[in-house]
Short mmCIF file of C-alpha atoms in Angstrom, two decimals:
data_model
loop_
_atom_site.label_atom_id
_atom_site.label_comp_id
_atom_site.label_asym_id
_atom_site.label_seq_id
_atom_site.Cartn_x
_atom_site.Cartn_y
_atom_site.Cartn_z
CA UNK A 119 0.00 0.00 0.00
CA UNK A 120 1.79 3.39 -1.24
CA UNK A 121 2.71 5.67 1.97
CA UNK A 122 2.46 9.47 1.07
CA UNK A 123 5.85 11.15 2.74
CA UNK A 124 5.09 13.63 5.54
CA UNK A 125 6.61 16.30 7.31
CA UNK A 126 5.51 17.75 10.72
CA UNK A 127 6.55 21.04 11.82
CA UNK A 128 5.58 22.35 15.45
CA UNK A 129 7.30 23.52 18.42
CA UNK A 130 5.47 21.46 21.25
CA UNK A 131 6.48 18.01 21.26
CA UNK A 132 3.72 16.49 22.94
CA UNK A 133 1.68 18.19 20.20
CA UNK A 134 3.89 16.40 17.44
CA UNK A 135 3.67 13.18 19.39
CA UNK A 136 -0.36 13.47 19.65
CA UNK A 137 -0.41 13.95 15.67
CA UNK A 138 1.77 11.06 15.47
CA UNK A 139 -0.37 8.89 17.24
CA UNK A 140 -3.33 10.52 15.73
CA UNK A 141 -2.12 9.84 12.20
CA UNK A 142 -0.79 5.96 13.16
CA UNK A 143 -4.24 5.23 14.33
CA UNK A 144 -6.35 7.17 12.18
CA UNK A 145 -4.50 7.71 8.75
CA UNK A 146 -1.98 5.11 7.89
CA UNK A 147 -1.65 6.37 4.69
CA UNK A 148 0.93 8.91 5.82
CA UNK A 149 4.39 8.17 6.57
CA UNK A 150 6.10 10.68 8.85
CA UNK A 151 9.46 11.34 7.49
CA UNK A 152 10.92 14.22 9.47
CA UNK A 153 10.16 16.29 12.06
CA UNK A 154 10.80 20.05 13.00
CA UNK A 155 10.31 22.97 15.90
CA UNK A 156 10.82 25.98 13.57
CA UNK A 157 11.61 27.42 10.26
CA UNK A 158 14.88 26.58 9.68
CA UNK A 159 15.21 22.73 10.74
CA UNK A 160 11.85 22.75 8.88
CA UNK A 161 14.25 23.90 5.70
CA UNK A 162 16.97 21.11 6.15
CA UNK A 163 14.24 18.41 6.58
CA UNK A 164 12.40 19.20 3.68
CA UNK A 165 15.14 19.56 1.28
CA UNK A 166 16.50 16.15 2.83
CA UNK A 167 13.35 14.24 2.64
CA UNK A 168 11.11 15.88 0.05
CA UNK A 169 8.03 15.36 1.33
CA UNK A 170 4.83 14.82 -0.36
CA UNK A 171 2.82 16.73 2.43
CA UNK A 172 3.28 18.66 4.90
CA UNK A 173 1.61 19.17 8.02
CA UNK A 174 2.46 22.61 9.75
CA UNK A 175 1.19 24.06 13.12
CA UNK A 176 1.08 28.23 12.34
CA UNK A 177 2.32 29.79 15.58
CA UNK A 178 6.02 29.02 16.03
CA UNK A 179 7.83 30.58 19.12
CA UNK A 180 9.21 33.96 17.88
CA UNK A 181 7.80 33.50 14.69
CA UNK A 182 4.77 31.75 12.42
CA UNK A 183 4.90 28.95 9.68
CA UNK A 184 4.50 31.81 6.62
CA UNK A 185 8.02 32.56 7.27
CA UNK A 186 8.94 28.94 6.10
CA UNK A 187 6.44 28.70 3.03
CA UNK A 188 7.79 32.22 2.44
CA UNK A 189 11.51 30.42 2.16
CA UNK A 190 9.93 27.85 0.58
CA UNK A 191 9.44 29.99 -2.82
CA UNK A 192 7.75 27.24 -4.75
CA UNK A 193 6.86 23.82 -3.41
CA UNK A 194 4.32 20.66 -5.00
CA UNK A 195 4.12 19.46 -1.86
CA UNK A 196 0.36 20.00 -0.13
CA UNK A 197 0.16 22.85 2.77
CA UNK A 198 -1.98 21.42 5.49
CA UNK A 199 -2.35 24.13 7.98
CA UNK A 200 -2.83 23.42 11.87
CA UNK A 201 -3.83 26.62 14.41
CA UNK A 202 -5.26 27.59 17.45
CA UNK A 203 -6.26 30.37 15.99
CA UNK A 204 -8.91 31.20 13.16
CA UNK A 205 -7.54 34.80 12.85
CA UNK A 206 -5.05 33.01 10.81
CA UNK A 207 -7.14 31.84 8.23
CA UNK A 208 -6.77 35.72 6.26
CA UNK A 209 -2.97 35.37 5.90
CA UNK A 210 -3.63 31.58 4.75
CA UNK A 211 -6.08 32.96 2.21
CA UNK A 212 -2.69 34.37 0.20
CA UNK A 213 -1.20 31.13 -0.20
CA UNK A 214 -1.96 27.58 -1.99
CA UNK A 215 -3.11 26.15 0.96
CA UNK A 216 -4.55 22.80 0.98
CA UNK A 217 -6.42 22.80 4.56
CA UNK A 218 -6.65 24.68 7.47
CA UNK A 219 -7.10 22.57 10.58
CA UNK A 220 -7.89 23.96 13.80
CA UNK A 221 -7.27 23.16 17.40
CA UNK A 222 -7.90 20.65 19.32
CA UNK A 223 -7.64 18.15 16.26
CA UNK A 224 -11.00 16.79 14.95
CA UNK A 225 -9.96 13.42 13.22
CA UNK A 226 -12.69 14.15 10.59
CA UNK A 227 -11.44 17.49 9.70
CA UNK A 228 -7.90 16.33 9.93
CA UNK A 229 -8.84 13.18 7.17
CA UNK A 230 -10.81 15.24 5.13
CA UNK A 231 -7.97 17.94 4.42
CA UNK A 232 -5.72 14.61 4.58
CA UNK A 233 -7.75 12.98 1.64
CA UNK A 234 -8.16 15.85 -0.57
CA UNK A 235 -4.03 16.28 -0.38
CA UNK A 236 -4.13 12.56 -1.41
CA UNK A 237 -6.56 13.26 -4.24
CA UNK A 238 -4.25 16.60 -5.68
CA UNK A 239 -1.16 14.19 -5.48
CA UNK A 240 -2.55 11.28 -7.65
CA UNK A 241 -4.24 13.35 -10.14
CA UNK A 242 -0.82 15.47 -10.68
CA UNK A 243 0.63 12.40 -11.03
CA UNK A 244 -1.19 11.50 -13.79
CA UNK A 245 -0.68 14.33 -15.33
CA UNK A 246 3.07 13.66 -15.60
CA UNK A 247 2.39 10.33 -16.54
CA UNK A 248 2.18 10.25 -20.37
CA UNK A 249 2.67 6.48 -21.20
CA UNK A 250 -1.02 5.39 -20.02
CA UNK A 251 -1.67 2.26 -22.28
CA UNK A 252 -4.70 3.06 -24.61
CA UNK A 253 -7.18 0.34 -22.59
CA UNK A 254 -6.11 2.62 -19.33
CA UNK A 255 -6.85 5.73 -20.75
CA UNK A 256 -10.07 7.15 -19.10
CA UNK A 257 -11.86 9.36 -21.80
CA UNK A 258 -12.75 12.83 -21.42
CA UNK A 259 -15.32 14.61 -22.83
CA UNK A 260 -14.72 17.46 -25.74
CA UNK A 261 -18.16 19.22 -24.88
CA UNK A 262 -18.41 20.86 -21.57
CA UNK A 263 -21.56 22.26 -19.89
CA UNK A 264 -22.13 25.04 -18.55
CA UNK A 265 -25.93 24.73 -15.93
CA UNK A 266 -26.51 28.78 -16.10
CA UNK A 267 -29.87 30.16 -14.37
CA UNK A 268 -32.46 29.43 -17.57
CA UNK A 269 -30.10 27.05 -19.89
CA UNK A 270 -27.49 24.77 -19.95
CA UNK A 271 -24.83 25.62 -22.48
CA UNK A 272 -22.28 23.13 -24.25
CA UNK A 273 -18.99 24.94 -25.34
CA UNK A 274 -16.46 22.91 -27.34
CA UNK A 275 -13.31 22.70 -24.68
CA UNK A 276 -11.30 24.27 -28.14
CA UNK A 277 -12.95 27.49 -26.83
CA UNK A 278 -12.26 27.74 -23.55
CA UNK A 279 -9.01 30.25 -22.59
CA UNK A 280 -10.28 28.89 -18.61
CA UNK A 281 -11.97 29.00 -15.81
CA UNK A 282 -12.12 31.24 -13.24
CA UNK A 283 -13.62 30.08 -9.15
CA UNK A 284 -16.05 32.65 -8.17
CA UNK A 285 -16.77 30.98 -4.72
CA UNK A 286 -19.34 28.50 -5.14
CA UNK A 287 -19.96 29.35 -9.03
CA UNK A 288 -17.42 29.06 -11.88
CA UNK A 289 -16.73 31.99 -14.29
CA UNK A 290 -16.08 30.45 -17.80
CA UNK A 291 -13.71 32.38 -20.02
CA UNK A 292 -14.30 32.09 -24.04
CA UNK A 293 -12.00 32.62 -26.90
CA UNK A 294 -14.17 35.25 -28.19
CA UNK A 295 -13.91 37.58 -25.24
CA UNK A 296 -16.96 36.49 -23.88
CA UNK A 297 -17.61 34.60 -20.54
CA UNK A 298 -20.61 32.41 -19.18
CA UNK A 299 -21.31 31.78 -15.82
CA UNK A 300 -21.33 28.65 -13.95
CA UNK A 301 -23.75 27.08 -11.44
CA UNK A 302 -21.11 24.07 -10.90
CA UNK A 303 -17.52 25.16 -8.64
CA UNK A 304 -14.36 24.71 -10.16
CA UNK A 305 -13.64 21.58 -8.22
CA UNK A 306 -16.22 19.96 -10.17
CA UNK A 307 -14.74 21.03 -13.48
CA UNK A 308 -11.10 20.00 -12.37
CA UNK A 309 -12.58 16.13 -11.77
CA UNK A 310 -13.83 15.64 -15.68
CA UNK A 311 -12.19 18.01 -17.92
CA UNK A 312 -9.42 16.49 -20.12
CA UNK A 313 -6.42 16.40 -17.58
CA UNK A 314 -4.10 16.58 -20.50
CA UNK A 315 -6.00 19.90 -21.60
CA UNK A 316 -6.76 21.55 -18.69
CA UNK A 317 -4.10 22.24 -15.39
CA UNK A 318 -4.69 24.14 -12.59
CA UNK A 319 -2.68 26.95 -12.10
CA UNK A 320 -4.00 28.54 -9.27
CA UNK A 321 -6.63 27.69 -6.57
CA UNK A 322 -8.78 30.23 -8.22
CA UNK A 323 -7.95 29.43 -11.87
CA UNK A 324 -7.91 25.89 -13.79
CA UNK A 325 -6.26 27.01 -17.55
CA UNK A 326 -6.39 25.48 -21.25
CA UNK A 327 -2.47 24.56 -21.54
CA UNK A 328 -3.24 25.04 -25.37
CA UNK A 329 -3.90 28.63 -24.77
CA UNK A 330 -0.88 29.65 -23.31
CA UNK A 331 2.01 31.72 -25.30
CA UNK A 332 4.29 32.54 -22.47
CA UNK A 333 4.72 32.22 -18.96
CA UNK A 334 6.73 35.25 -16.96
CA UNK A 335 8.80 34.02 -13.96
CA UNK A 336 9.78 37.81 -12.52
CA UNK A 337 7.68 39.09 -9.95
CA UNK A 338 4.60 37.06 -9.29
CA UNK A 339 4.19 34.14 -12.11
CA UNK A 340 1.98 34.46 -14.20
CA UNK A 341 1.12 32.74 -17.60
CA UNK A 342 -0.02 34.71 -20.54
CA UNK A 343 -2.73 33.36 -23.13
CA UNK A 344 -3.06 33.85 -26.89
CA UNK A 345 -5.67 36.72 -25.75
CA UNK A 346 -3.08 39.01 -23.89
CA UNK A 347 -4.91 37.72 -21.45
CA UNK A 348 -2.38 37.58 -17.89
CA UNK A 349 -3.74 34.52 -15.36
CA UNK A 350 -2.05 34.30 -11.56
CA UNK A 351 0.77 31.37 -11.40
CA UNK A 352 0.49 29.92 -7.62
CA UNK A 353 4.21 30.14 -6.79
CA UNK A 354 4.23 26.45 -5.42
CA UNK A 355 2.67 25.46 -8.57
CA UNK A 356 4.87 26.51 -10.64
CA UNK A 357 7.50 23.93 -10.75
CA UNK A 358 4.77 21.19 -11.43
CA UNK A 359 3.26 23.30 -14.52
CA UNK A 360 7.01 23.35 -15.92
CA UNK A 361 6.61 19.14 -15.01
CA UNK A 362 3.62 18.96 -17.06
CA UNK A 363 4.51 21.56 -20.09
CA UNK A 364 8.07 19.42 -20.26
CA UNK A 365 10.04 22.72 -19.86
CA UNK A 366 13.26 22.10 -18.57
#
């Protein structure tokens, strides 16, 4: 059964112990790897052990855990957050965050946010895997819909520049300037659209790869589409949308 590599980061080691224990019991899947107190151990383990997910308590003595994302600079590992504190959640807002966990541990919370790491690790995954034998290949439809208030649309995926989350609704973004709006959530999109066509840039943003002309690394990534169109490049996904474009 495949293990997922972990790394904890808190100051408190009974707290780290209580995860552990909570995780062994509740979560086999995971496979604790390393172990920090602060921001720069957390550095050395990561690079060391490259873990697949990381699960970070926020307040640090002296400091928080955005300092160490912020070192970070790009990362495809999943952010799961754990806080005391809700008043957190804002800064979290600014980063690709996978969950936000709070204090005392739920074990349902905790699995969910565990589980949909789990899911954004397989699919990206496939996405670098290019080899799938033709009787493996799970078909994807070229016609997309689009449930508005009085219709239901079907756009061609060929027209789509992408798809922008507008919290529960999706904003749909055509090749002729025009947009439609969605009564489905991006998440929903992500799961059937052609995986090989679409790639999600940005927790806000899920782009057609065939649209792009040009990404710019300086100052905040972004990528720029055949409409002069600029969409936000999530700095920790950047190095997997490089993966799955083959730039080297």
């Amino acid at each position: 059964m495949r293990k997922y590599k972990t790394l904890l980061i808190d100051d408190n080691p009974e707290h780290i112990n209580l995860l552990k224990s909570t995780l062994n019991l509740y979560i086999p899947l995971l496979d604790v790897v390393a172990e920090a107190s602060d921001v720069q151990t957390g550095i050395q383990a990561y690079l060391k052990t490259q873990p697949e997910i990381l699960l970070l308590d926020v307040n640090l003595e002296n400091d928080t855990i955005f300092s160490f994302i912020d070192e970070l600079k790009t990362t495809s590992a999943e952010i799961i957050l754990i806080s005391s504190h809700n008043h957190y959640g804002v800064t979290a807002v600014n980063y690709d965050i996978t969950g936000y966990v709070m204090k005392p541990i739920k074990v349902q919370k905790l699995k969910k946010a565990i589980q949909k790491a789990i899911f954004n690790i397989e699919r990206k995954t496939s996405q670098n895997n290019f080899s799938f034998s033709k009787q493996n290949e799970i078909p994807h439809s070229s016609i997309i819909s689009i449930p508005g208030i009085q219709d239901v649309a079907l756009i061609s995926s060929d027209e789509i520049e992408y798809l922008e989350a507008d919290g529960k609704y999706t904003v749909v973004h055509l090749s002729n300037q025009t947009k439609k709006v969605s009564s489905k959530n991006i998440g929903e999109y992500e799961s059937f659209v052609n995986p090989k066509l679409f790639y999600r840039v940005h927790h806000r943003y899920l782009v057609n790869i065939s649209k792009i002309i040009r990404i710019h690394k300086s100052g905040k990534p972004v990528c720029e589409l055949a409409n002069k169109v600029l969409v936000p490049i999530a700095k920790r996904r950047l190095e997997s949308l490089y993966q799955f474009l083959n730039v080297k």
